[in-house]
Short mmCIF file of C-alpha atoms and ligand atoms in Angstrom, two decimals:
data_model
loop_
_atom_site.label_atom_id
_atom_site.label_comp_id
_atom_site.label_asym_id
_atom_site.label_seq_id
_atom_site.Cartn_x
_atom_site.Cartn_y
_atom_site.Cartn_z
CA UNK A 1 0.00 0.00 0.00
CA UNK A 2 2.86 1.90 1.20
CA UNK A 3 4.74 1.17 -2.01
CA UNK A 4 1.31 1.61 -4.23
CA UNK A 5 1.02 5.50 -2.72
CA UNK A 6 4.83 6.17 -3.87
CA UNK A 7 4.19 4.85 -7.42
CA UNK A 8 1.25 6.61 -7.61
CA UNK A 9 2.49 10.23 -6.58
CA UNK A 10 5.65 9.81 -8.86
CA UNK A 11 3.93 8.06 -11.81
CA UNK A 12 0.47 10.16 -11.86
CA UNK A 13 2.21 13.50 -12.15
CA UNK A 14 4.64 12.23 -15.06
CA UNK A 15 1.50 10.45 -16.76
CA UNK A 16 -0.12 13.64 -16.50
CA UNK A 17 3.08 15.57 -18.16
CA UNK A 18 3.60 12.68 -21.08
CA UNK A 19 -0.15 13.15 -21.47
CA UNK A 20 0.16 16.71 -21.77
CA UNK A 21 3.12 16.71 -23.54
CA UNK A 22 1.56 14.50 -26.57
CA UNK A 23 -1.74 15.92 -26.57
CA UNK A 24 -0.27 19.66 -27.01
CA UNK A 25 1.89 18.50 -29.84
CA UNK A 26 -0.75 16.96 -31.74
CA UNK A 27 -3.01 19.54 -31.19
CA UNK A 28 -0.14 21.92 -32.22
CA UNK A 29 -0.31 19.42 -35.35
CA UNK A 30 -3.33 19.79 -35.79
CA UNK A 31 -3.48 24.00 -35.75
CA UNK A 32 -0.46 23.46 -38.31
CA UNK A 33 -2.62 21.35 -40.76
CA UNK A 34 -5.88 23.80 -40.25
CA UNK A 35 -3.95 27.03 -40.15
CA UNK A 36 -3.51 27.36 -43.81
CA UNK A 37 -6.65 25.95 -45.08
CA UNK A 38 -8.66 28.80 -42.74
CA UNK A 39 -6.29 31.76 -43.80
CA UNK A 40 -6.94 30.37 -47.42
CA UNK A 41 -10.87 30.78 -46.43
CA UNK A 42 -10.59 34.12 -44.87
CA UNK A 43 -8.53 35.44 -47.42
CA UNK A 44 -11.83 34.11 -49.83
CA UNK A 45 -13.84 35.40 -47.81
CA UNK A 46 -12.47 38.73 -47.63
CA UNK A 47 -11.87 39.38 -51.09
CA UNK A 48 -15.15 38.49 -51.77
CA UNK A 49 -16.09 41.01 -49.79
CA UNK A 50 -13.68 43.87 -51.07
CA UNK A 51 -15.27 43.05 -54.40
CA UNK A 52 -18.70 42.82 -54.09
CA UNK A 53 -17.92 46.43 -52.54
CA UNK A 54 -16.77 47.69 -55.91
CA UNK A 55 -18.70 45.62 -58.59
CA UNK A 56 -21.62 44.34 -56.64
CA UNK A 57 -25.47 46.41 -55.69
CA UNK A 58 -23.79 48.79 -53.77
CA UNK A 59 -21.77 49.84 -56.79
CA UNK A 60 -24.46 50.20 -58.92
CA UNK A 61 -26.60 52.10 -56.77
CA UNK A 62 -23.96 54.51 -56.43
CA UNK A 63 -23.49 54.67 -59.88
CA UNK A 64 -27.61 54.91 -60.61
CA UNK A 65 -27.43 57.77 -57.85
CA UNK A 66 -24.76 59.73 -59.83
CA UNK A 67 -26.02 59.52 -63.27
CA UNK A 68 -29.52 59.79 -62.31
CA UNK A 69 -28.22 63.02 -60.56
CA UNK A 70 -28.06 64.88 -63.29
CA UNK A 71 -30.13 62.56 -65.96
CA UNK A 72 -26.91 62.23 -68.47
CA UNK A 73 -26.76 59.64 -71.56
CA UNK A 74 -23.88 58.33 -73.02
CA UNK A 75 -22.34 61.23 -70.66
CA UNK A 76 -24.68 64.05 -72.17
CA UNK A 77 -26.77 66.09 -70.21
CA UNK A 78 -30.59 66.75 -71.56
CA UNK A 79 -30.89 70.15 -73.41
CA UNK A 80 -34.64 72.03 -73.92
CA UNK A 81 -35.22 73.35 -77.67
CA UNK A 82 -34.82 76.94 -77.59
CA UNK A 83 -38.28 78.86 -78.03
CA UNK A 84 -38.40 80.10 -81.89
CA UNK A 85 -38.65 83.18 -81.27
CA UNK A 86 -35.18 83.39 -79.41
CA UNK A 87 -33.37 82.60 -82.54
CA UNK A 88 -31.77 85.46 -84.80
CA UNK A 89 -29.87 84.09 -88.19
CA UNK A 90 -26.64 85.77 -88.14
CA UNK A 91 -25.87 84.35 -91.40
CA UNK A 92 -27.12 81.65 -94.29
CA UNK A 93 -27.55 78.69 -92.14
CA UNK A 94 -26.51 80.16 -89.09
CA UNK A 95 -29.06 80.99 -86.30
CA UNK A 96 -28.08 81.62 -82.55
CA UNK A 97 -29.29 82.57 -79.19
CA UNK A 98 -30.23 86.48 -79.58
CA UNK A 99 -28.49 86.35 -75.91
CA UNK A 100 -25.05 85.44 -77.67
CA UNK A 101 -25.21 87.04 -81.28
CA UNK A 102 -23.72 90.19 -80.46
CA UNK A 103 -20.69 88.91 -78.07
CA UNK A 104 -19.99 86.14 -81.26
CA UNK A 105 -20.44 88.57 -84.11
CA UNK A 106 -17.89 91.06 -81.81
CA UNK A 107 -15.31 87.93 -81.27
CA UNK A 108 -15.00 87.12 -84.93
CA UNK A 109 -14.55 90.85 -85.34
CA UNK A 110 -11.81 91.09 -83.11
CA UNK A 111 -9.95 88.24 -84.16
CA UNK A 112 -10.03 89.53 -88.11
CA UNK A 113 -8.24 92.59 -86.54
CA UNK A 114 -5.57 90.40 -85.45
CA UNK A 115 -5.27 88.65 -88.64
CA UNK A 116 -7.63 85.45 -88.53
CA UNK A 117 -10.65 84.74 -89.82
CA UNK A 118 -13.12 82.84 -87.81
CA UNK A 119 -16.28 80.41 -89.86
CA UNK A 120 -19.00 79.76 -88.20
CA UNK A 121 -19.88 76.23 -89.07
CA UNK A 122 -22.61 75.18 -87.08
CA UNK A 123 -25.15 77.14 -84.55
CA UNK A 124 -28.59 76.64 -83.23
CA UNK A 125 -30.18 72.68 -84.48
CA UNK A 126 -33.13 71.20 -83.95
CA UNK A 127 -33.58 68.45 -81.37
CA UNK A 128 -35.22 66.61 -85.56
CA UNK A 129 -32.10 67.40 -86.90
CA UNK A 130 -30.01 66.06 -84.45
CA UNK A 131 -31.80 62.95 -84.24
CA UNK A 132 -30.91 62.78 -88.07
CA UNK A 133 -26.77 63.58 -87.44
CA UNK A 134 -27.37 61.08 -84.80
CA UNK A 135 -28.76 57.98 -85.90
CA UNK A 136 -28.69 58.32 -89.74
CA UNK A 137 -24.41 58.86 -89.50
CA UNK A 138 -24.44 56.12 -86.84
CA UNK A 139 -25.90 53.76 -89.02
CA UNK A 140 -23.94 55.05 -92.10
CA UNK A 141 -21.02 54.30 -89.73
CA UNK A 142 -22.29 51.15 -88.48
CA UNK A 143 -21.45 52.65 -84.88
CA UNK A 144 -22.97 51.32 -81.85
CA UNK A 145 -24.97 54.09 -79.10
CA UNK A 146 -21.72 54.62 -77.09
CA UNK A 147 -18.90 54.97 -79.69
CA UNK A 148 -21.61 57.64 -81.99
CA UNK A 149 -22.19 59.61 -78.46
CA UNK A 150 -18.51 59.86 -78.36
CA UNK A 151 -18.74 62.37 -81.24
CA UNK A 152 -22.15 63.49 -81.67
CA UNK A 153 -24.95 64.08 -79.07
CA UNK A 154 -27.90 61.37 -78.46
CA UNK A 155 -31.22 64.07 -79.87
CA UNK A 156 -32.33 66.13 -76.93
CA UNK A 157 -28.99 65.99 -75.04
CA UNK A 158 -27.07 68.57 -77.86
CA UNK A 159 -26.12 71.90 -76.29
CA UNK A 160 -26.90 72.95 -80.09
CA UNK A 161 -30.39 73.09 -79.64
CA UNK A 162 -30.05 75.90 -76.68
CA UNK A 163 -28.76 78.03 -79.34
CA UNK A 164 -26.51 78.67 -77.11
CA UNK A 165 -23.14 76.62 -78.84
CA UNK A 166 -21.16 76.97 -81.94
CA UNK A 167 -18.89 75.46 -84.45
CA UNK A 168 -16.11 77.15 -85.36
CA UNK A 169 -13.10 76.81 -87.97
CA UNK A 170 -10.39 78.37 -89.37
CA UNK A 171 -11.32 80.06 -92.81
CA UNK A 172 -7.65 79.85 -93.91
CA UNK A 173 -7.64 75.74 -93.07
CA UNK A 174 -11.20 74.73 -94.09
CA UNK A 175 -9.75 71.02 -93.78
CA UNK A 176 -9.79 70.58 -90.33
CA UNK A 177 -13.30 71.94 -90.11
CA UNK A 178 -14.66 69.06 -87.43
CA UNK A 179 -11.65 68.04 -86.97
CA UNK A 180 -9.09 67.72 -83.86
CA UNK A 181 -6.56 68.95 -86.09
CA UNK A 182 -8.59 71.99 -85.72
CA UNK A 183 -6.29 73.05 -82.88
CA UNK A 184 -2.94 73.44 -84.62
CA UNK A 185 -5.07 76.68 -86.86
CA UNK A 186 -4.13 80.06 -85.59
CA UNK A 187 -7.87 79.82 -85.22
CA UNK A 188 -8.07 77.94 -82.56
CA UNK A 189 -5.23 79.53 -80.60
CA UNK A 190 -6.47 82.70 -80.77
CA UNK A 191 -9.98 81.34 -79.71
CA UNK A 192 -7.75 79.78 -76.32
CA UNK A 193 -6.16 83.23 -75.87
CA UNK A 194 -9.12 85.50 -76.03
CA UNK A 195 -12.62 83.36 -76.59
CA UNK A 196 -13.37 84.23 -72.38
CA UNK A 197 -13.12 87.56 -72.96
CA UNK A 198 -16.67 87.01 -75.37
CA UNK A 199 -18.17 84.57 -72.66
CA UNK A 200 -17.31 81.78 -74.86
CA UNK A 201 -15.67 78.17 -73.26
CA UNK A 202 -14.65 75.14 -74.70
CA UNK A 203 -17.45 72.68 -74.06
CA UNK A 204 -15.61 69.22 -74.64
CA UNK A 205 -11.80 69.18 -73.36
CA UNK A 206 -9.72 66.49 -73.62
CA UNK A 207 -10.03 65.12 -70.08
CA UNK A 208 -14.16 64.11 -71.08
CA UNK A 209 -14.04 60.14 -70.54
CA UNK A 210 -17.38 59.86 -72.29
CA UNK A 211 -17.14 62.43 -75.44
CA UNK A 212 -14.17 62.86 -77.51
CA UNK A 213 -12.28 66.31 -77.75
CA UNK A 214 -13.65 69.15 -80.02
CA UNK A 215 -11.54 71.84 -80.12
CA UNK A 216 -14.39 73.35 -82.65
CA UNK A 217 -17.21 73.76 -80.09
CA UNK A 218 -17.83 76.64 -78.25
CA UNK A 219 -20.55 77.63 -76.26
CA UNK A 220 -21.75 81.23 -74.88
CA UNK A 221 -22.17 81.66 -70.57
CA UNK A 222 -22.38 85.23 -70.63
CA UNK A 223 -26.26 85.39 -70.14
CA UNK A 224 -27.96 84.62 -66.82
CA UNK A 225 -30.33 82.53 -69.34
CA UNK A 226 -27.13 80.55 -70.83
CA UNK A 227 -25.68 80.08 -66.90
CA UNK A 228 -28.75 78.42 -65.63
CA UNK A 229 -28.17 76.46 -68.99
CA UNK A 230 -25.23 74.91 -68.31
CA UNK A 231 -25.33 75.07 -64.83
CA UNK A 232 -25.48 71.45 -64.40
CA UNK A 233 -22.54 71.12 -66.59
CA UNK A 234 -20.14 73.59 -64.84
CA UNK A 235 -21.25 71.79 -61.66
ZN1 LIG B 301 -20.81 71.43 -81.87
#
């Protein structure tokens, strides 16, 4: 018994220490063989999240909020027709806001003084007219909706029918009429230089992701009427 009780108090303890000892290593094992399998799942799980974030409802309702907003197509904002009876033709073809005809008449005036000779191209048109430039060149072009918006406006989004944009090219370079190549004319660098002292702007610069660069259109802010105009587009 004696014997039994001296056993016991030295064996129980070191049973206890083996047991110990064994069971933490396996369950060390264990963590070892489970440890990369659940990073592997968090790491799912987490990029999972991180892109449903960007790509997933939440995205999209952002993105419905922000164009919405504003009620652009194809990255064009909605224009109203101009009442009739706010149009003056300044020239064959040419009709304009009566707000701008004076300022545009004055710019092409100035710039002749300093040697270059502004055309107008293209002024006031028709919400009917632009659904013609629109969709009869698009299908000339076999263009899908996106790729014509890049270079012409949807009809009803064209700040042409405010009367309150217009074309403009170089009468010494009629070839780059419409053209990017529009802004290597002394035309358009004079037009940089001086077209804010008119109220005029560049309505398309080359930082637009949606429309492509037109260094030809110009449009008129130097009315209250043309402000609340393009308000939403200055926003
Ligand atoms: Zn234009």
């Amino acid at each position: 018994m004696e014997q039994n009780e001296e056993i016991n108090q030295f064996d129980i303890p070191l049973a206890k220490r083996i047991y110990l000892k064994n069971s933490n290593s396996t369950l060390l094992k264990k963590l070892l063989i489970i440890l990369p399998f659940l990073f592997f799942f968090f790491s799912i799980a987490v990029l999972r999240l991180v892109s449903n974030k960007e790509q997933g409802p939440f995205f999209n309702l952002n993105f419905k909020a922000e164009s919405n907003l504003d009620h652009r197509i194809l990255g064009h904002l909605p224009y109203a027709e101009i009442p009739k009876e706010k149009l003056v033709l300044i020239e064959p073809y040419i009709e304009v806001h009566i707000d701008m005809r004076d300022s545009l008449l004055k710019m092409r005036e100035e710039a002749k003084k300093d040697g270059v000779y502004l055309v107008f191209l293209s002024g006031y048109r028709s919400i009917d007219l632009q659904k013609e430039i629109f969709y009869s060149l698009k299908s000339i072009r076999n263009q899908d909706a996106a790729e014509r918006a890049r270079v012409s406006a949807p009809p009803g989004y064209s700040e042409h029918s405010t009367g309150f944009a217009i074309d403009i090219g170089d009468a010494t370079q009629r070839e780059t009429d419409f053209e990017t190549e529009f802004e290597n004319t002394e035309g358009f660098r004079w037009l940089k230089n001086n077209a804010a002292k008119f109220h005029f702007k560049l309505s398309f610069n080359k930082n637009n992701k949606h429309i492509d660069y037109e260094p030809w259109h110009w449009r008129y802010e130097g009315s209250i009427e043309a402000l609340k105009v393009f308000e939403r587009s200055n926003r």
